[in-house]
JSON list of C-alpha atoms in Angstrom, two decimals:
[
{"chain": "G", "resi": 19, "resn": "MET", "atom": "CA", "xyz": [12.43, -83.46, 180.00]},
{"chain": "G", "resi": 20, "resn": "ASN", "atom": "CA", "xyz": [10.54, -81.83, 177.15]},
{"chain": "G", "resi": 21, "resn": "LYS", "atom": "CA", "xyz": [6.84, -81.00, 177.50]},
{"chain": "G", "resi": 22, "resn": "LYS", "atom": "CA", "xyz": [5.64, -83.65, 175.01]},
{"chain": "G", "resi": 23, "resn": "LEU", "atom": "CA", "xyz": [7.59, -86.44, 176.75]},
{"chain": "G", "resi": 24, "resn": "LYS", "atom": "CA", "xyz": [6.32, -85.28, 180.14]},
{"chain": "G", "resi": 25, "resn": "TYR", "atom": "CA", "xyz": [2.70, -85.52, 178.96]},
{"chain": "G", "resi": 26, "resn": "PHE", "atom": "CA", "xyz": [3.40, -88.92, 177.42]},
{"chain": "G", "resi": 27, "resn": "PHE", "atom": "CA", "xyz": [4.61, -90.31, 180.75]},
{"chain": "G", "resi": 28, "resn": "ILE", "atom": "CA", "xyz": [1.68, -88.80, 182.63]},
{"chain": "G", "resi": 29, "resn": "THR", "atom": "CA", "xyz": [-0.71, -90.40, 180.11]},
{"chain": "G", "resi": 30, "resn": "ALA", "atom": "CA", "xyz": [1.07, -93.77, 180.24]},
{"chain": "G", "resi": 31, "resn": "ILE", "atom": "CA", "xyz": [0.99, -93.82, 184.04]},
{"chain": "G", "resi": 32, "resn": "THR", "atom": "CA", "xyz": [-2.71, -92.90, 183.99]},
{"chain": "G", "resi": 33, "resn": "ILE", "atom": "CA", "xyz": [-3.47, -95.76, 181.57]},
{"chain": "G", "resi": 34, "resn": "LEU", "atom": "CA", "xyz": [-1.56, -98.24, 183.71]},
{"chain": "G", "resi": 35, "resn": "PHE", "atom": "CA", "xyz": [-3.32, -97.02, 186.87]},
{"chain": "G", "resi": 36, "resn": "ILE", "atom": "CA", "xyz": [-6.79, -97.21, 185.33]},
{"chain": "G", "resi": 37, "resn": "THR", "atom": "CA", "xyz": [-6.27, -100.64, 183.79]},
{"chain": "G", "resi": 38, "resn": "ASN", "atom": "CA", "xyz": [-4.95, -102.05, 187.07]},
{"chain": "G", "resi": 39, "resn": "THR", "atom": "CA", "xyz": [-8.24, -101.40, 188.85]},
{"chain": "G", "resi": 40, "resn": "SER", "atom": "CA", "xyz": [-11.17, -103.77, 189.08]},
{"chain": "G", "resi": 41, "resn": "LEU", "atom": "CA", "xyz": [-14.59, -103.16, 187.60]},
{"chain": "G", "resi": 42, "resn": "GLN", "atom": "CA", "xyz": [-17.31, -103.61, 190.17]},
{"chain": "G", "resi": 43, "resn": "ALA", "atom": "CA", "xyz": [-20.61, -105.45, 189.69]},
{"chain": "G", "resi": 44, "resn": "GLY", "atom": "CA", "xyz": [-21.53, -106.31, 193.26]},
{"chain": "G", "resi": 45, "resn": "ASN", "atom": "CA", "xyz": [-18.18, -108.07, 193.67]},
{"chain": "G", "resi": 46, "resn": "ASP", "atom": "CA", "xyz": [-15.04, -108.50, 191.58]},
{"chain": "G", "resi": 47, "resn": "VAL", "atom": "CA", "xyz": [-16.54, -109.94, 188.41]},
{"chain": "G", "resi": 48, "resn": "VAL", "atom": "CA", "xyz": [-13.99, -108.43, 186.04]},
{"chain": "G", "resi": 49, "resn": "LYS", "atom": "CA", "xyz": [-10.35, -107.73, 186.87]},
{"chain": "G", "resi": 50, "resn": "ILE", "atom": "CA", "xyz": [-8.10, -105.84, 184.47]},
{"chain": "G", "resi": 51, "resn": "LYS", "atom": "CA", "xyz": [-4.31, -105.79, 184.65]},
{"chain": "G", "resi": 52, "resn": "SER", "atom": "CA", "xyz": [-1.89, -104.19, 182.22]},
{"chain": "G", "resi": 53, "resn": "TYR", "atom": "CA", "xyz": [1.69, -105.09, 181.40]},
{"chain": "G", "resi": 54, "resn": "SER", "atom": "CA", "xyz": [4.34, -103.15, 179.53]},
{"chain": "G", "resi": 55, "resn": "ALA", "atom": "CA", "xyz": [7.07, -104.76, 177.43]},
{"chain": "G", "resi": 56, "resn": "TYR", "atom": "CA", "xyz": [9.56, -102.03, 178.36]},
{"chain": "G", "resi": 57, "resn": "ASN", "atom": "CA", "xyz": [10.73, -100.22, 181.50]},
{"chain": "G", "resi": 58, "resn": "LYS", "atom": "CA", "xyz": [11.51, -97.00, 179.62]},
{"chain": "G", "resi": 59, "resn": "VAL", "atom": "CA", "xyz": [10.00, -95.50, 176.51]},
{"chain": "G", "resi": 60, "resn": "TYR", "atom": "CA", "xyz": [11.51, -92.54, 174.68]},
{"chain": "G", "resi": 61, "resn": "ALA", "atom": "CA", "xyz": [9.81, -90.05, 172.38]},
{"chain": "G", "resi": 62, "resn": "GLY", "atom": "CA", "xyz": [9.41, -91.57, 168.91]},
{"chain": "G", "resi": 63, "resn": "ASP", "atom": "CA", "xyz": [9.76, -95.17, 170.15]},
{"chain": "G", "resi": 64, "resn": "GLU", "atom": "CA", "xyz": [7.17, -97.88, 169.69]},
{"chain": "G", "resi": 65, "resn": "PHE", "atom": "CA", "xyz": [6.11, -99.91, 172.71]},
{"chain": "G", "resi": 66, "resn": "LYS", "atom": "CA", "xyz": [3.73, -102.72, 173.52]},
{"chain": "G", "resi": 67, "resn": "LEU", "atom": "CA", "xyz": [1.13, -103.00, 176.26]},
{"chain": "G", "resi": 68, "resn": "ALA", "atom": "CA", "xyz": [-0.77, -106.13, 177.15]},
{"chain": "G", "resi": 69, "resn": "VAL", "atom": "CA", "xyz": [-4.10, -106.05, 178.93]},
{"chain": "G", "resi": 70, "resn": "LYS", "atom": "CA", "xyz": [-5.18, -109.16, 180.82]},
{"chain": "G", "resi": 71, "resn": "VAL", "atom": "CA", "xyz": [-8.88, -109.46, 181.65]},
{"chain": "G", "resi": 72, "resn": "THR", "atom": "CA", "xyz": [-9.94, -112.04, 184.23]},
{"chain": "G", "resi": 73, "resn": "ILE", "atom": "CA", "xyz": [-13.64, -112.88, 184.33]},
{"chain": "G", "resi": 74, "resn": "GLY", "atom": "CA", "xyz": [-15.18, -114.24, 187.52]},
{"chain": "G", "resi": 75, "resn": "GLU", "atom": "CA", "xyz": [-16.34, -117.85, 187.64]},
{"chain": "G", "resi": 76, "resn": "GLY", "atom": "CA", "xyz": [-19.82, -118.29, 186.16]},
{"chain": "G", "resi": 77, "resn": "TRP", "atom": "CA", "xyz": [-19.52, -115.15, 184.02]},
{"chain": "G", "resi": 78, "resn": "HIS", "atom": "CA", "xyz": [-18.46, -114.64, 180.40]},
{"chain": "G", "resi": 79, "resn": "ILE", "atom": "CA", "xyz": [-17.80, -111.95, 177.82]},
{"chain": "G", "resi": 80, "resn": "ASN", "atom": "CA", "xyz": [-18.17, -112.16, 174.07]},
{"chain": "G", "resi": 81, "resn": "SER", "atom": "CA", "xyz": [-15.21, -112.26, 171.72]},
{"chain": "G", "resi": 82, "resn": "ASP", "atom": "CA", "xyz": [-14.28, -109.30, 169.55]},
{"chain": "G", "resi": 83, "resn": "LYS", "atom": "CA", "xyz": [-16.06, -111.10, 166.65]},
{"chain": "G", "resi": 84, "resn": "PRO", "atom": "CA", "xyz": [-19.05, -113.01, 168.06]},
{"chain": "G", "resi": 85, "resn": "HIS", "atom": "CA", "xyz": [-20.82, -115.51, 165.79]},
{"chain": "G", "resi": 86, "resn": "GLU", "atom": "CA", "xyz": [-24.28, -113.98, 166.18]},
{"chain": "G", "resi": 87, "resn": "SER", "atom": "CA", "xyz": [-25.22, -110.43, 165.15]},
{"chain": "G", "resi": 88, "resn": "PHE", "atom": "CA", "xyz": [-27.22, -109.82, 168.36]},
{"chain": "G", "resi": 89, "resn": "LEU", "atom": "CA", "xyz": [-24.16, -110.40, 170.59]},
{"chain": "G", "resi": 90, "resn": "ILE", "atom": "CA", "xyz": [-22.14, -107.36, 171.65]},
{"chain": "G", "resi": 91, "resn": "PRO", "atom": "CA", "xyz": [-18.45, -107.69, 170.75]},
{"chain": "G", "resi": 92, "resn": "THR", "atom": "CA", "xyz": [-15.75, -106.97, 173.32]},
{"chain": "G", "resi": 93, "resn": "LYS", "atom": "CA", "xyz": [-13.71, -103.89, 172.42]},
{"chain": "G", "resi": 94, "resn": "LEU", "atom": "CA", "xyz": [-10.57, -102.35, 173.88]},
{"chain": "G", "resi": 95, "resn": "THR", "atom": "CA", "xyz": [-10.48, -98.59, 173.36]},
{"chain": "G", "resi": 96, "resn": "LEU", "atom": "CA", "xyz": [-8.14, -95.79, 174.36]},
{"chain": "G", "resi": 97, "resn": "GLU", "atom": "CA", "xyz": [-8.94, -92.10, 174.51]},
{"chain": "G", "resi": 98, "resn": "GLN", "atom": "CA", "xyz": [-7.47, -90.04, 171.67]},
{"chain": "G", "resi": 99, "resn": "ASN", "atom": "CA", "xyz": [-4.15, -88.58, 172.75]},
{"chain": "G", "resi": 100, "resn": "ASP", "atom": "CA", "xyz": [-1.78, -86.25, 170.89]},
{"chain": "G", "resi": 101, "resn": "ASN", "atom": "CA", "xyz": [1.28, -87.79, 172.57]},
{"chain": "G", "resi": 102, "resn": "PHE", "atom": "CA", "xyz": [0.98, -91.30, 171.15]},
{"chain": "G", "resi": 103, "resn": "ASN", "atom": "CA", "xyz": [-0.91, -93.30, 168.53]},
{"chain": "G", "resi": 104, "resn": "LEU", "atom": "CA", "xyz": [-2.47, -96.70, 168.92]},
{"chain": "G", "resi": 105, "resn": "LYS", "atom": "CA", "xyz": [-1.32, -98.73, 165.93]},
{"chain": "G", "resi": 106, "resn": "LYS", "atom": "CA", "xyz": [-2.88, -102.14, 166.45]},
{"chain": "G", "resi": 107, "resn": "ILE", "atom": "CA", "xyz": [-4.99, -104.16, 168.86]},
{"chain": "G", "resi": 108, "resn": "ILE", "atom": "CA", "xyz": [-4.64, -107.95, 168.84]},
{"chain": "G", "resi": 109, "resn": "TYR", "atom": "CA", "xyz": [-7.33, -109.95, 170.60]},
{"chain": "G", "resi": 110, "resn": "PRO", "atom": "CA", "xyz": [-6.79, -113.52, 171.80]},
{"chain": "G", "resi": 111, "resn": "ILE", "atom": "CA", "xyz": [-8.33, -116.42, 169.90]},
{"chain": "G", "resi": 112, "resn": "ALA", "atom": "CA", "xyz": [-11.92, -116.85, 171.04]},
{"chain": "G", "resi": 113, "resn": "LYS", "atom": "CA", "xyz": [-13.10, -120.00, 172.80]},
{"chain": "G", "resi": 114, "resn": "ASP", "atom": "CA", "xyz": [-16.65, -121.23, 172.27]},
{"chain": "G", "resi": 115, "resn": "ILE", "atom": "CA", "xyz": [-18.20, -122.23, 175.60]},
{"chain": "G", "resi": 116, "resn": "LYS", "atom": "CA", "xyz": [-21.60, -123.86, 176.24]}
]
């Protein structure tokens, strides 16, 4: 296995591990789970990851494009990495809740 591919797999495993943990705010308010569209990825291939965020009952988060300027948008970010490039992030359609 070449060095670049080795680092890619280490990075991918780290991302999957981190996104499969729960954020803590007294109890499990936010749970994050990631899914990959492929079992294997080879150097030069494109692949998709999905991130599912579950918010505890009684809590909410803003969409990526909230209606009001004072609301903080939700953002998914990845650290810069020389082994792969993030091409696009697609957020789900927002639901207005009162």
